[in-house]
Coordinates of C-alpha atoms and ligand atoms in Angstrom, one line a residue:
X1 CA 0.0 0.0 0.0
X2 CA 1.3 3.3 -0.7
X3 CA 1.2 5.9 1.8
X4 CA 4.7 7.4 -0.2
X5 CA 4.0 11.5 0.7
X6 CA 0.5 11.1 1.9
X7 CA -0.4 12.8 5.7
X8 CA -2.5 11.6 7.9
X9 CA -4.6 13.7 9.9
X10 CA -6.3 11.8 14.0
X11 CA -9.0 14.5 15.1
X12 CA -9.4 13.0 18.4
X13 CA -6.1 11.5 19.6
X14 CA -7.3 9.8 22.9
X15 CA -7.6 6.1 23.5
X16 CA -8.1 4.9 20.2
X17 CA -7.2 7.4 18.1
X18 CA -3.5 7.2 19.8
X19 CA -3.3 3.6 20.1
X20 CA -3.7 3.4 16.0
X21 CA -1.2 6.5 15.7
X22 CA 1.2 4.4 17.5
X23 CA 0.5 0.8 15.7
X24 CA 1.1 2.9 12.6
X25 CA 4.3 4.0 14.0
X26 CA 5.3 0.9 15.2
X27 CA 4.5 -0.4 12.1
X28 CA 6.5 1.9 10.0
X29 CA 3.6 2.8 7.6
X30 CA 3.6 6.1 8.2
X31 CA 6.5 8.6 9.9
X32 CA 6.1 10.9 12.6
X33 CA 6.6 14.2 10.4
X34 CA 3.1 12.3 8.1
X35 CA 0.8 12.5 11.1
X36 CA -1.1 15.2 12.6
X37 CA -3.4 15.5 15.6
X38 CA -5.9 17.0 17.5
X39 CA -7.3 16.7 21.0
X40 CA -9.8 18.9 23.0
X41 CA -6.9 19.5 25.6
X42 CA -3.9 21.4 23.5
X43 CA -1.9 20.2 26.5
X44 CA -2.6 16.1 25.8
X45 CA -1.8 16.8 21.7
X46 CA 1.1 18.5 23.2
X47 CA 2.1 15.5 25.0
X48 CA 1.9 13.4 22.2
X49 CA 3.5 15.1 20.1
X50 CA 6.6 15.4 22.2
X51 CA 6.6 12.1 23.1
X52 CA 6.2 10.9 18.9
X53 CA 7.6 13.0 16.8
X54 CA 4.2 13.9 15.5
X55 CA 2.8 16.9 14.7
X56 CA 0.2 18.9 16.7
X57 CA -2.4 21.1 14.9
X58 CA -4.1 24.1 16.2
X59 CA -7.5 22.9 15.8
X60 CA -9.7 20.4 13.6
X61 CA -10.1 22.3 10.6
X62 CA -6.4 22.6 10.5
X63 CA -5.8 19.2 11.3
X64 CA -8.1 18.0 8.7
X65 CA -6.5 20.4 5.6
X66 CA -2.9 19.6 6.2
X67 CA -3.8 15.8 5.7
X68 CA -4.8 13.4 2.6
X69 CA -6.8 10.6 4.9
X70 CA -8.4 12.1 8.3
X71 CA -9.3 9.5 10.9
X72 CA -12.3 10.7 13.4
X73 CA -11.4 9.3 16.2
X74 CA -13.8 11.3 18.9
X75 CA -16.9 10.4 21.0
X76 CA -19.6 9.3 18.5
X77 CA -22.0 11.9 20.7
X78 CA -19.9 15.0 19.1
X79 CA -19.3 13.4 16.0
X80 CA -21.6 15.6 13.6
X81 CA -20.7 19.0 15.3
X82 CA -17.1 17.6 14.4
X83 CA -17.5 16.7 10.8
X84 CA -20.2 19.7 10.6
X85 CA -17.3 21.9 11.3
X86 CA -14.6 20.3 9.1
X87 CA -16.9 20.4 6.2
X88 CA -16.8 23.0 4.1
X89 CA -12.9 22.5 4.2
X90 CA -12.9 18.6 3.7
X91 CA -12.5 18.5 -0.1
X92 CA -11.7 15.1 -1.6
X93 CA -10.3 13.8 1.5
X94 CA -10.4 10.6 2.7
X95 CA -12.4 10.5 6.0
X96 CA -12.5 7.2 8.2
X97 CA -14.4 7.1 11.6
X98 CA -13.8 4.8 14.3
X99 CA -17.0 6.0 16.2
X100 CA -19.7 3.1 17.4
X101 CA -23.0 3.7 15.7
X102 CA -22.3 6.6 13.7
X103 CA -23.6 5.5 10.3
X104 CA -21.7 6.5 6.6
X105 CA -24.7 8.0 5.9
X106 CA -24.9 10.4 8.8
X107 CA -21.2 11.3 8.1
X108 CA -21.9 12.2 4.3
X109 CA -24.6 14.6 5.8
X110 CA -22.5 16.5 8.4
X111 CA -19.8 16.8 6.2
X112 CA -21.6 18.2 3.3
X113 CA -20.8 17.1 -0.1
X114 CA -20.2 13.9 -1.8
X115 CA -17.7 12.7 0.9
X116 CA -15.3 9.5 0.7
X117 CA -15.6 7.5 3.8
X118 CA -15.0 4.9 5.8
X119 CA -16.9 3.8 8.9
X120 CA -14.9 1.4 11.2
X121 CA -15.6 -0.8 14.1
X122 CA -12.4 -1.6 16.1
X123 CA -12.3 -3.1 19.8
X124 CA -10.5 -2.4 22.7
X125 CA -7.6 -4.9 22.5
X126 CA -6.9 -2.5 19.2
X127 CA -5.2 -0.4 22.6
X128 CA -2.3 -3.0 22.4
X129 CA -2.1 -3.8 18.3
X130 CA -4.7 -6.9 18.9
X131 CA -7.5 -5.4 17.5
X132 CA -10.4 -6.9 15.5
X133 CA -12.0 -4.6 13.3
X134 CA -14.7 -4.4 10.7
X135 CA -14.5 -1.8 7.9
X136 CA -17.0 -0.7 5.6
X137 CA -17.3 2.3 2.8
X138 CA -20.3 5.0 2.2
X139 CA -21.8 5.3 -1.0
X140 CA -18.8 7.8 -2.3
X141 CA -15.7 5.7 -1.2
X142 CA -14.1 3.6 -3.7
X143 CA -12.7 -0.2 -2.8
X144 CA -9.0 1.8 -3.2
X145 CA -10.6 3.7 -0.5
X146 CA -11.8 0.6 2.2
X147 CA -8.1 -1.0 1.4
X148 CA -6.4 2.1 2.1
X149 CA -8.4 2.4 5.8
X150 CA -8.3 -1.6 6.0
X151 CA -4.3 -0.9 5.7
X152 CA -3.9 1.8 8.8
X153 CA -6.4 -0.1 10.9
X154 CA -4.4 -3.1 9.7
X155 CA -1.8 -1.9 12.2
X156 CA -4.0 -2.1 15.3
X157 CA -4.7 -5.8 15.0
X158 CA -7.0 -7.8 12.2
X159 CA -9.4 -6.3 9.9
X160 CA -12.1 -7.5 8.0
X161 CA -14.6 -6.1 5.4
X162 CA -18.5 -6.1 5.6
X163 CA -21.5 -4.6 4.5
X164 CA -22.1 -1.9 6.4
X165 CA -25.5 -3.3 7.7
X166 CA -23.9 -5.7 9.7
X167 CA -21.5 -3.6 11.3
X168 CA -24.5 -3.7 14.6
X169 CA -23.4 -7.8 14.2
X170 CA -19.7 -6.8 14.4
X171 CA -20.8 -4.6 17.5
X172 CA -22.5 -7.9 18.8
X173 CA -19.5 -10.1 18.3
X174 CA -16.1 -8.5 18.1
X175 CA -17.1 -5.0 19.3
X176 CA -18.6 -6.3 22.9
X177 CA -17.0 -9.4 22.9
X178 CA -13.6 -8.2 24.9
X179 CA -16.3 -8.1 28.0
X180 CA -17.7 -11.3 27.6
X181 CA -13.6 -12.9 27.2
X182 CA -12.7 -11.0 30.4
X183 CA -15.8 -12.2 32.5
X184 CA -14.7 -15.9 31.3
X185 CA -11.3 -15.1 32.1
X186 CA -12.5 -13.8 36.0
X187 CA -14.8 -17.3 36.0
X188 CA -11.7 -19.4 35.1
X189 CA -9.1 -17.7 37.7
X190 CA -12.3 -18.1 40.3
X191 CA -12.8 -21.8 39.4
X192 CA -9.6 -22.3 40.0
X193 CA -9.5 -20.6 43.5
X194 CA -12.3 -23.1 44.3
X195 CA -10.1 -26.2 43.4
X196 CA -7.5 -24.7 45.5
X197 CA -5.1 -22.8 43.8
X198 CA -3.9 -19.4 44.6
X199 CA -5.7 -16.4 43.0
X200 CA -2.1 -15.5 41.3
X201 CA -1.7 -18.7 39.6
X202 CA -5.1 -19.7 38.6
X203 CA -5.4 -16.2 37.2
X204 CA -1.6 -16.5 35.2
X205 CA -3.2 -20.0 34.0
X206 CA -6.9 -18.8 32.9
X207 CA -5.0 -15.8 30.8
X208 CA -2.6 -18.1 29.1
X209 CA -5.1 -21.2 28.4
X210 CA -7.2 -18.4 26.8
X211 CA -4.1 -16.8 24.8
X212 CA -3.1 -19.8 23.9
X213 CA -6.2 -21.7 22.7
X214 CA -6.8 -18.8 20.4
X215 CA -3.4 -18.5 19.0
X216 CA -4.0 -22.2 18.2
X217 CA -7.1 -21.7 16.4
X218 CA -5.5 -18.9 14.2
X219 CA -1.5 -20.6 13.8
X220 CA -3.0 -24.6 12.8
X221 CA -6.3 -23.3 10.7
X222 CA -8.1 -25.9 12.5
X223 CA -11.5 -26.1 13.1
X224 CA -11.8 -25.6 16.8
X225 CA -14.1 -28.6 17.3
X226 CA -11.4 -30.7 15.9
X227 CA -8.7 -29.2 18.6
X228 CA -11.4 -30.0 21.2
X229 CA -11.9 -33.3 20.0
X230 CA -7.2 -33.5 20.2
X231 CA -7.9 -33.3 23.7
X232 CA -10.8 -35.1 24.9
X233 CA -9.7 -38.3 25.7
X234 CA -12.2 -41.3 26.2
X235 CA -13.4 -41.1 29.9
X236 CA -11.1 -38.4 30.7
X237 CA -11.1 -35.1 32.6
X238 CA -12.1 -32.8 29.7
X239 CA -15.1 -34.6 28.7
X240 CA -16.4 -34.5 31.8
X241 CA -15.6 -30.8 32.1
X242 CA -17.4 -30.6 28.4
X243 CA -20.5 -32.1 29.1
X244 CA -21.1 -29.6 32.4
X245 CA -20.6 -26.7 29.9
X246 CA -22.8 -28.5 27.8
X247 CA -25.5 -29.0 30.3
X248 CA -25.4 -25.5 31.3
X249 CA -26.0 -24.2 28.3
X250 CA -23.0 -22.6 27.3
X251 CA -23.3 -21.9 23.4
X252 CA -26.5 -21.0 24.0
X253 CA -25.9 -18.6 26.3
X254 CA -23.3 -17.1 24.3
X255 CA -25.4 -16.8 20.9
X256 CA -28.2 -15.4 23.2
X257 CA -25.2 -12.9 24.2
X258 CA -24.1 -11.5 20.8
X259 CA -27.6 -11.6 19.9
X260 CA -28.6 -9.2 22.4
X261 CA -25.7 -6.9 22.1
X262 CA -26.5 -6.9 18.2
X263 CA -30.2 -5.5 19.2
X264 CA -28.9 -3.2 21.5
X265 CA -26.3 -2.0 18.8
X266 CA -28.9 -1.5 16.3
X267 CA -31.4 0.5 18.7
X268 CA -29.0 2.9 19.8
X269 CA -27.9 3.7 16.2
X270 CA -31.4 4.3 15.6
X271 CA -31.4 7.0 18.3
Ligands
NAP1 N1 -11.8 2.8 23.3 C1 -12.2 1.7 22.7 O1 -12.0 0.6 23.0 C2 -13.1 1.9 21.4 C3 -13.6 0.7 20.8 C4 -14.3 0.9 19.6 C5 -14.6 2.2 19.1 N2 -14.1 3.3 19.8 C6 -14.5 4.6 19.3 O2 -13.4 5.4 19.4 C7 -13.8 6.8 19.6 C8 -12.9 7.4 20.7 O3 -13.1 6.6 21.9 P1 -12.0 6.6 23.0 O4 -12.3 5.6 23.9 O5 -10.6 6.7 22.3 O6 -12.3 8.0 23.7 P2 -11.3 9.1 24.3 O7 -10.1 8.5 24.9 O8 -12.2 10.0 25.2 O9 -10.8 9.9 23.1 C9 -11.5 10.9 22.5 C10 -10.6 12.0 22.1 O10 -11.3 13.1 21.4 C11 -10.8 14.3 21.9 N3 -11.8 15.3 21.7 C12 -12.9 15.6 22.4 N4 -13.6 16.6 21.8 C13 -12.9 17.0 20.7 C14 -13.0 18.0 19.7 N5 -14.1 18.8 19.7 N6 -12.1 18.0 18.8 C15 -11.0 17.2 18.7 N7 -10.8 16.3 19.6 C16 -11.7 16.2 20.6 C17 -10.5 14.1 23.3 O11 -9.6 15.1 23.8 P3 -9.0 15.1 25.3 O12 -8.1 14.0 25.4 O13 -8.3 16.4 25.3 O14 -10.2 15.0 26.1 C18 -9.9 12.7 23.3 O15 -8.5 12.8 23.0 C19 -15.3 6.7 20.0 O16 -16.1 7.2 18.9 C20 -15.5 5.2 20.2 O17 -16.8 4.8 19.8 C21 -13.4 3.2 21.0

């Protein structure tokens, strides 16, 4: 992908927007002196910038006309008065949100025009480069356009493309889904305080059975029930652990999970 002389500008450098500013760093697809920011606080911008390299503009607008791609990284609540702002100066930049529930469509309004954009749906382990995220273009983006965004997010963790419809799905599934993992995670290190081992350890095991399942899944290409079946021995100890998960309804519970959080998703968009 080439980014060769291209600046990109974060309006809204704060959790997200910095954690993708520095997996683009870290990555080496952009330098410091291609990146520009904004925050509401000159002082945190001010941080950053001494602490990256990067630069720090003056205010949105600014930010926005001194780059070729501008990633909207701030609270989807202040979104539109954002983009309402940058719009008359927006051009034929390349905008991509990360915002929950702010559609393309609402984005092409507030910024006027026939904009390019991208809407994104990234997750919190995007915060250390182990993102999964779900990209999707408006009506005037081109598929140069979604590879282009797919590429920077690319450098938070693992991106995939999907009709913008089910990006309230995504929200379900990926989006949420860092809440359910850690709840399992607490049920794991507490099952294990109940069969006697120290908090410490049972947590350092929960976190790296997890971890390490996962990177299984991903490194072999296996099917997961196959792996599961690898180490269910006949009359063993996982079976029996198996069929109480069965018998309490885990998948169940889980698709009942996503489901909900994909209903919830899609009713606060509608707001
Ligand atoms: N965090 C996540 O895990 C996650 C996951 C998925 C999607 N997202 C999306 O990412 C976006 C940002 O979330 P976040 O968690 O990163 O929030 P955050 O840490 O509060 O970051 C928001 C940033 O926007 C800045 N800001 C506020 N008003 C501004 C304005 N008028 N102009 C320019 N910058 C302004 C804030 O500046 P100050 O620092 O000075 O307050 C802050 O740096 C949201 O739309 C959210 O839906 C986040």
């Amino acid at each position: 992908m080439d980014l060769h002389g291209k600046r990109l500008g974060i309006v809204g450098a704060g959790n997200m927007g910095a954690a993708l500013m520095r997996g683009i760093l870290k990555a080496g697809a952009l330098t410091p002196e291609q990146i520009i920011i904004t925050t509401r606080r000159p002082d945190r911008a001010q941080r950053l910038s001494e602490t990256y390299g990067v630069q720090s503009a003056r205010d949105n607008i600014s930010c926005a006309t001194q780059a070729d791609i501008v990633m909207f990284a701030v609270k989807p609540q202040i979104m539109e008065n954002v983009l309402q702002d940058i719009g008359p100066h927006f051009g034929n930049r390349l905008g991509i949100s990360v915002a929950a529930g702010v559609s393309t469509h609402t984005m092409e309004l507030a910024l006027g025009g026939a904009p390019r954009v991208i809407r994104s749906m990234p997750n919190t382990p995007a915060l250390i480069q182990q993102g999964a995220t779900a990209v999707s273009k408006g009506a005037h983006a081109t598929d140069e356009d979604l590879e282009l965004a797919a590429h920077l997010l690319r450098q938070a963790g693992r991106v995939v493309t999907v009709e913008e419809s089910l990006l309230d799905a995504v929200t379900g599934l990926s989006g949420s889904g860092p809440a359910y993992i850690f709840l399992i995670i607490e049920a794991f290190a507490d099952a294990g305080v109940k069969v006697g081992l120290s908090r410490e350890v049972a947590m350092e095991l929960a976190v790296q059975t997890i971890q390490g399942s996962a990177r299984m899944v991903q490194e072999t290409g296996q099917h997961p029930g196959q792996l599961k079946d690898q180490v269910t021995s006949p009359g063993g100890t996982a079976i029996a652990g198996l069929h109480t998960l069965e018998e309490g309804g885990l998948r169940t519970t889980i698709m009942n999970a996503v489901e909900a959080a994909t209903r919830r998703a899609n009713e606060l968009g509608r707001r």
